[in-house]
CSV table of C-alpha atoms in Angstrom, one decimal:
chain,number,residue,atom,x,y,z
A,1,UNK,CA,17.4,-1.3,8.1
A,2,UNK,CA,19.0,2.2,7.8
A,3,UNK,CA,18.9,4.4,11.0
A,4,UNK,CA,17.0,7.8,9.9
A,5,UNK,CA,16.9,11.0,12.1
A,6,UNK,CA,15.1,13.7,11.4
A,7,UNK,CA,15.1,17.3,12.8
A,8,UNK,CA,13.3,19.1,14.0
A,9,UNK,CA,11.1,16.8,15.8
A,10,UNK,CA,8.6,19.4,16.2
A,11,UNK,CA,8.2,23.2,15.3
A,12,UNK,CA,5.3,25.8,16.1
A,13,UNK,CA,5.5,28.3,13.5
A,14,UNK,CA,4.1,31.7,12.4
A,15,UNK,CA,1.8,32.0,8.8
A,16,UNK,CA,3.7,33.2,6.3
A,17,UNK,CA,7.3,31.8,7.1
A,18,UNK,CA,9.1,28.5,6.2
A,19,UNK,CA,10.8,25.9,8.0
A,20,UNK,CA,13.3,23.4,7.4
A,21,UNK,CA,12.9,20.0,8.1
A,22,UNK,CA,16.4,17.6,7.8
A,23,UNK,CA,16.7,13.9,7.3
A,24,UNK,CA,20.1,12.3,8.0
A,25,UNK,CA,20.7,8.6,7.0
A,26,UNK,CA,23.5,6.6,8.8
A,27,UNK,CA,24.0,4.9,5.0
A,28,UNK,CA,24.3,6.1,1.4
A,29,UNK,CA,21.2,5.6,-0.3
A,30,UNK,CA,20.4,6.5,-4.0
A,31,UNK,CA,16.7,7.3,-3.5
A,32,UNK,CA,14.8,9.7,-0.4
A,33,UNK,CA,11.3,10.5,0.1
A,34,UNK,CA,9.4,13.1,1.8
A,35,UNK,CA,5.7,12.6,2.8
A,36,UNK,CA,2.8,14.4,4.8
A,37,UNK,CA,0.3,13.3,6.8
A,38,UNK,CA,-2.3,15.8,7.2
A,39,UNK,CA,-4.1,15.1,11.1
A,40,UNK,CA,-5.8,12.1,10.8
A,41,UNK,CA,-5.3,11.1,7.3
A,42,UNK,CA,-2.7,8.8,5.7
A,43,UNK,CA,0.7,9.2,4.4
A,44,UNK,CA,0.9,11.2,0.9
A,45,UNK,CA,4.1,11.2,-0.8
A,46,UNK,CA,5.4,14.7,-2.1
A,47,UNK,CA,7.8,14.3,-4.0
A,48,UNK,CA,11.2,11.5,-4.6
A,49,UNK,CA,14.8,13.0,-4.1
A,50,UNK,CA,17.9,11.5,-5.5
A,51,UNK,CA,21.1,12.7,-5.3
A,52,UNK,CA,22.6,15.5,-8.0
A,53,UNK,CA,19.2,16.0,-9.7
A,54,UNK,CA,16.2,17.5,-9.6
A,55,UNK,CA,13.4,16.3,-6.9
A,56,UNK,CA,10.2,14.7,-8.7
A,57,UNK,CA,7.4,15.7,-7.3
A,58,UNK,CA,3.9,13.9,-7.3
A,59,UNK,CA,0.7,15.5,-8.6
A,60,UNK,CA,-0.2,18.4,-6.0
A,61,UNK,CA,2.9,19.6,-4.9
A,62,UNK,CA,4.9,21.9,-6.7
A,63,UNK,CA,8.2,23.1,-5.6
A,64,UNK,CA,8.1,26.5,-5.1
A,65,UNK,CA,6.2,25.6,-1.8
A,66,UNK,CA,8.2,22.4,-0.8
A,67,UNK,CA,11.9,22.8,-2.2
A,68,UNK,CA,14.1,20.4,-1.9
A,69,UNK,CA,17.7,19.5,-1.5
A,70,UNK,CA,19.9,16.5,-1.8
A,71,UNK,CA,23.2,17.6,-1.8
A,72,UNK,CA,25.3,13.9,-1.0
A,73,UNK,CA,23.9,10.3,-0.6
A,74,UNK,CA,23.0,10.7,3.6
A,75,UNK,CA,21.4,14.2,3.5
A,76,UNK,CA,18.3,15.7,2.4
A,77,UNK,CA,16.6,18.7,3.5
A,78,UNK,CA,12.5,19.7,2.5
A,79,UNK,CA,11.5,23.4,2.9
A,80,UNK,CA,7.6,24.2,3.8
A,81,UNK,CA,7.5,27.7,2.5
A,82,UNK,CA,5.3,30.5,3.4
A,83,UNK,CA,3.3,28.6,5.6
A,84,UNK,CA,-0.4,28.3,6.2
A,85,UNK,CA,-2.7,26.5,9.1
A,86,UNK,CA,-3.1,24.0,6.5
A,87,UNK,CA,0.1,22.9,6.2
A,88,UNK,CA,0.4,21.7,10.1
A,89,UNK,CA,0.9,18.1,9.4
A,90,UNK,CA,3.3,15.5,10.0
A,91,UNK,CA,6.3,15.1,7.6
A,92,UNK,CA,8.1,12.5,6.8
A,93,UNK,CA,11.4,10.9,5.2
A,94,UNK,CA,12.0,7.6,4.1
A,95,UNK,CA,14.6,5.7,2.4
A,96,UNK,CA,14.6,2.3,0.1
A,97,UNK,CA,16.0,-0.4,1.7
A,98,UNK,CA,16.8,-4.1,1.4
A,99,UNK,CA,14.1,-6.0,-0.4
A,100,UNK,CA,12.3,-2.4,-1.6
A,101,UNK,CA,11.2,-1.6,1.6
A,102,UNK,CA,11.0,1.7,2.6
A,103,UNK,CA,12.2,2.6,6.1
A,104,UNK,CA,10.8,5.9,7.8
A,105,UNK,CA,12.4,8.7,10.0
A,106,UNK,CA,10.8,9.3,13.5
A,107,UNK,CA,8.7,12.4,11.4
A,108,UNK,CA,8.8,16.4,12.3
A,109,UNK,CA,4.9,17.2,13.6
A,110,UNK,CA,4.9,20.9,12.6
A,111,UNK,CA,1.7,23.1,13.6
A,112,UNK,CA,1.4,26.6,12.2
A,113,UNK,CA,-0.7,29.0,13.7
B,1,UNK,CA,-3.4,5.3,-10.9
B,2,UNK,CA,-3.0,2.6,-8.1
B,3,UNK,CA,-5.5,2.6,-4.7
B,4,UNK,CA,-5.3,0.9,-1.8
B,5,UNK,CA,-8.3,0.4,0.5
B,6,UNK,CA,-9.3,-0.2,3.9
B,7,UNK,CA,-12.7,-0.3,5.0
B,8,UNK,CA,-12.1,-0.7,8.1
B,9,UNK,CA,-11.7,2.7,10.3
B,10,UNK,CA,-11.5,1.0,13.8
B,11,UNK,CA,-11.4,-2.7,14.8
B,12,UNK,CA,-11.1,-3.2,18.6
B,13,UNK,CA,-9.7,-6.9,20.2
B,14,UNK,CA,-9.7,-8.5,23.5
B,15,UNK,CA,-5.8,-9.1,24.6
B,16,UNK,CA,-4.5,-12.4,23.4
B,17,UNK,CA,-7.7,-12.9,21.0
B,18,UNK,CA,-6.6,-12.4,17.1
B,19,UNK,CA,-8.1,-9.6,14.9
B,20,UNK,CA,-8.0,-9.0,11.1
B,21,UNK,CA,-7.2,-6.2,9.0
B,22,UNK,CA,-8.6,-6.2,5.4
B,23,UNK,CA,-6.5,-4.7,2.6
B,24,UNK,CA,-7.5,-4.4,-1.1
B,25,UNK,CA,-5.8,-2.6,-4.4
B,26,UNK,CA,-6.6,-1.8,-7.5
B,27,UNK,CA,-3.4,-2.4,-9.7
B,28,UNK,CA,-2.8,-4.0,-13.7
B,29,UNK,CA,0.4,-4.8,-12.6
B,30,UNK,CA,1.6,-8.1,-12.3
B,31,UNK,CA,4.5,-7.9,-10.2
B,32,UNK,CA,4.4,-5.8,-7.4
B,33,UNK,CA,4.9,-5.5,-3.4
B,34,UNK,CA,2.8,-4.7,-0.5
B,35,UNK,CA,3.5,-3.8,2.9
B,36,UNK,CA,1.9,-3.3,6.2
B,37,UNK,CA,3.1,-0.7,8.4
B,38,UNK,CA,1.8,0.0,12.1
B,39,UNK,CA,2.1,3.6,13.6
B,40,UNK,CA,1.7,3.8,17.0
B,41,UNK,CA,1.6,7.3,18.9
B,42,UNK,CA,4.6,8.1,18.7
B,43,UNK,CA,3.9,8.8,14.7
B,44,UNK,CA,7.1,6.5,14.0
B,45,UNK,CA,6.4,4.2,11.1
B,46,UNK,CA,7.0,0.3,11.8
B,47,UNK,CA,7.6,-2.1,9.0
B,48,UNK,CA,5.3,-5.2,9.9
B,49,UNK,CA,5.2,-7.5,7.3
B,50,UNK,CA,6.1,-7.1,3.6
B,51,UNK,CA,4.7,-9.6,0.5
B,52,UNK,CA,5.7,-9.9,-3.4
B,53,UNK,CA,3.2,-10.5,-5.4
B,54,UNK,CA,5.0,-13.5,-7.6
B,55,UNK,CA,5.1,-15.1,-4.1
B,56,UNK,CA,2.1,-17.8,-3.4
B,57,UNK,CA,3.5,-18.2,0.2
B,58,UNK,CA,1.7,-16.0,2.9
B,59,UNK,CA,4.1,-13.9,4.6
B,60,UNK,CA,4.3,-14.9,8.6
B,61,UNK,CA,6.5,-12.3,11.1
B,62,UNK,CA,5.8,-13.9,14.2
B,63,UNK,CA,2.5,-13.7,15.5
B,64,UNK,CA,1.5,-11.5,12.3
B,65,UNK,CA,0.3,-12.9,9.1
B,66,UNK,CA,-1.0,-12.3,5.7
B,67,UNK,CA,-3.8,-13.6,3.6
B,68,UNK,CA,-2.8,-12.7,0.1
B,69,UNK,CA,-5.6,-13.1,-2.3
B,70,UNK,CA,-3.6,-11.9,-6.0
B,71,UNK,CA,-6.6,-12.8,-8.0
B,72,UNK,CA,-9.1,-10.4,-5.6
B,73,UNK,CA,-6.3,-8.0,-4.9
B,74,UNK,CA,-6.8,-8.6,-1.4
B,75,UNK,CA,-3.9,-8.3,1.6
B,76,UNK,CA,-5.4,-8.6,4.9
B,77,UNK,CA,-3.3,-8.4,8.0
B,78,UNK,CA,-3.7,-11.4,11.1
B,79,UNK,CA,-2.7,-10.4,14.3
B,80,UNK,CA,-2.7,-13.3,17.2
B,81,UNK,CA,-2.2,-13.3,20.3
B,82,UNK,CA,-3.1,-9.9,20.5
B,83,UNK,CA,-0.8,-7.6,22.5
B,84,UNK,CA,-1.5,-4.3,24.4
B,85,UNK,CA,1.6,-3.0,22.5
B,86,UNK,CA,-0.1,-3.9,19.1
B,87,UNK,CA,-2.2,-1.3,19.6
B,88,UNK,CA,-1.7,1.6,16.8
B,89,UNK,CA,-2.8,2.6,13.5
B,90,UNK,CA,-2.3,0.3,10.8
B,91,UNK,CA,-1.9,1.1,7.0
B,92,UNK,CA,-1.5,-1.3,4.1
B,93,UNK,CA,0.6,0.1,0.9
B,94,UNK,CA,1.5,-1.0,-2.5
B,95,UNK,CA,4.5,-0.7,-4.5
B,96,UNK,CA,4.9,-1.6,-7.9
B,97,UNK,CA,7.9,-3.7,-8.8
B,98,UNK,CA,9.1,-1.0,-11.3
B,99,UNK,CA,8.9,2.0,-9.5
B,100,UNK,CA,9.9,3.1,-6.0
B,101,UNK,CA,6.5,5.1,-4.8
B,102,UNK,CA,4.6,3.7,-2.0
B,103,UNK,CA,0.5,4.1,-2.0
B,104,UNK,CA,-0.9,3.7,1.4
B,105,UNK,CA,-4.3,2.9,2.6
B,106,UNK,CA,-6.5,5.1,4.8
B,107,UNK,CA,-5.5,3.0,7.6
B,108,UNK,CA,-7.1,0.9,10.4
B,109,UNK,CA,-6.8,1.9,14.3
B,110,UNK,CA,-6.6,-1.2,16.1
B,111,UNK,CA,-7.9,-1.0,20.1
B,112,UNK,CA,-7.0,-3.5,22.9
B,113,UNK,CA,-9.2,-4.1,25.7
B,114,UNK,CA,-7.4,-5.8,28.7
């Protein structure tokens, strides 16, 4: 399974800014995922990144609030803009591995205030 | 759209007793996977077990197993031998054969007394 990192590991943040969150992959993969999972809830995706195009995003999530990049095979990074209390959740990135399983990153628990 | 259902919020087990996790999904697919993944405090997301639906053979990692059901879209998770480091959240999740998007389950907490 690939070795995913993710940074930050955790964040407090002010309303109304945006943070970064990174996910570094010790493999080229074709396909990365970012999900959230809200306190106590289960994981939702947001959208699917692959390299050199576009991200798709899933119903709910639009990119203006959550842009992504994907600028080579290892790296992606996903932006929660102008924040809001309701976006303190955990958040996730994930790659496809062997036998289409996905393999997650340790997650960044972000908290805005 | 897929689901992916867990009815159970909590289940709690004595150490070394087994316990069992139900799992169902609503698909019209006919070839598909399905995963159970365990989160223990420290939020990271553990692969457990993984199943293809064109499989008839349970899936077995050690002491977990499955019970898969294709004709009542049911996946249900045995743990034996019940360890206090089993203790975590478990959620099931589906995959579609074609595609690469994971649907998870609300997820299960699973307690063990000592």
């Amino acid at each position: 399974s690939a070795v995913i990192s993710q940074k930050p590991s955790r964040d407090i943040c002010q309303r109304g800014t945006s943070l970064t969150i990174q996910c570094q992959v010790d493999s080229q993969v074709t396909m990365m995922f970012w999900y959230r999972q809200q306190p106590g809830q289960s994981l939702t995706l947001i959208a699917t990144a692959n390299q050199g195009s576009e991200a798709t995003y899933e119903s709910g999530f639009v990119i203006d609030k959550f842009p992504i990049s994907r600028p080579n095979l290892t790296f992606s990074t996903l932006t929660v803009s102008n924040m809001s209390p309701e976006d303190s959740s955990i958040y996730l990135c994930s790659v496809e591995g062997y036998q289409e399983t996905q393999y997650f990153g340790p997650g960044t628990r972000l908290l805005v205030l | 759209a897929q689901t992916v259902t867990q009815s159970q919020p909590e289940m709690s087990v004595q150490e070394a007793e087994t316990v069992t996790l139900s799992c169902t999904y609503d698909t019209s697919e006919s070839d598909y996977y399905l995963f159970w993944y365990k989160q223990p405090p420290s939020r990271q997301m553990i692969l457990v077990i993984r199943q293809e639906a064109y499989k008839q053979q349970n899936a077995t990692e050690n002491r977990f197993s499955v019970n898969f059901q294709k004709a009542a879209k049911s996946f249900s998770l045995k743990i034996s031998d019940s360890q206090l480091g089993d203790a975590a959240m478990y959620f099931c999740a589906y995959r579609k054969a074609a595609g690469n998007k994971l649907t998870f389950g609300g997820g299960t907490r699973v307690l063990v007394k000592p």
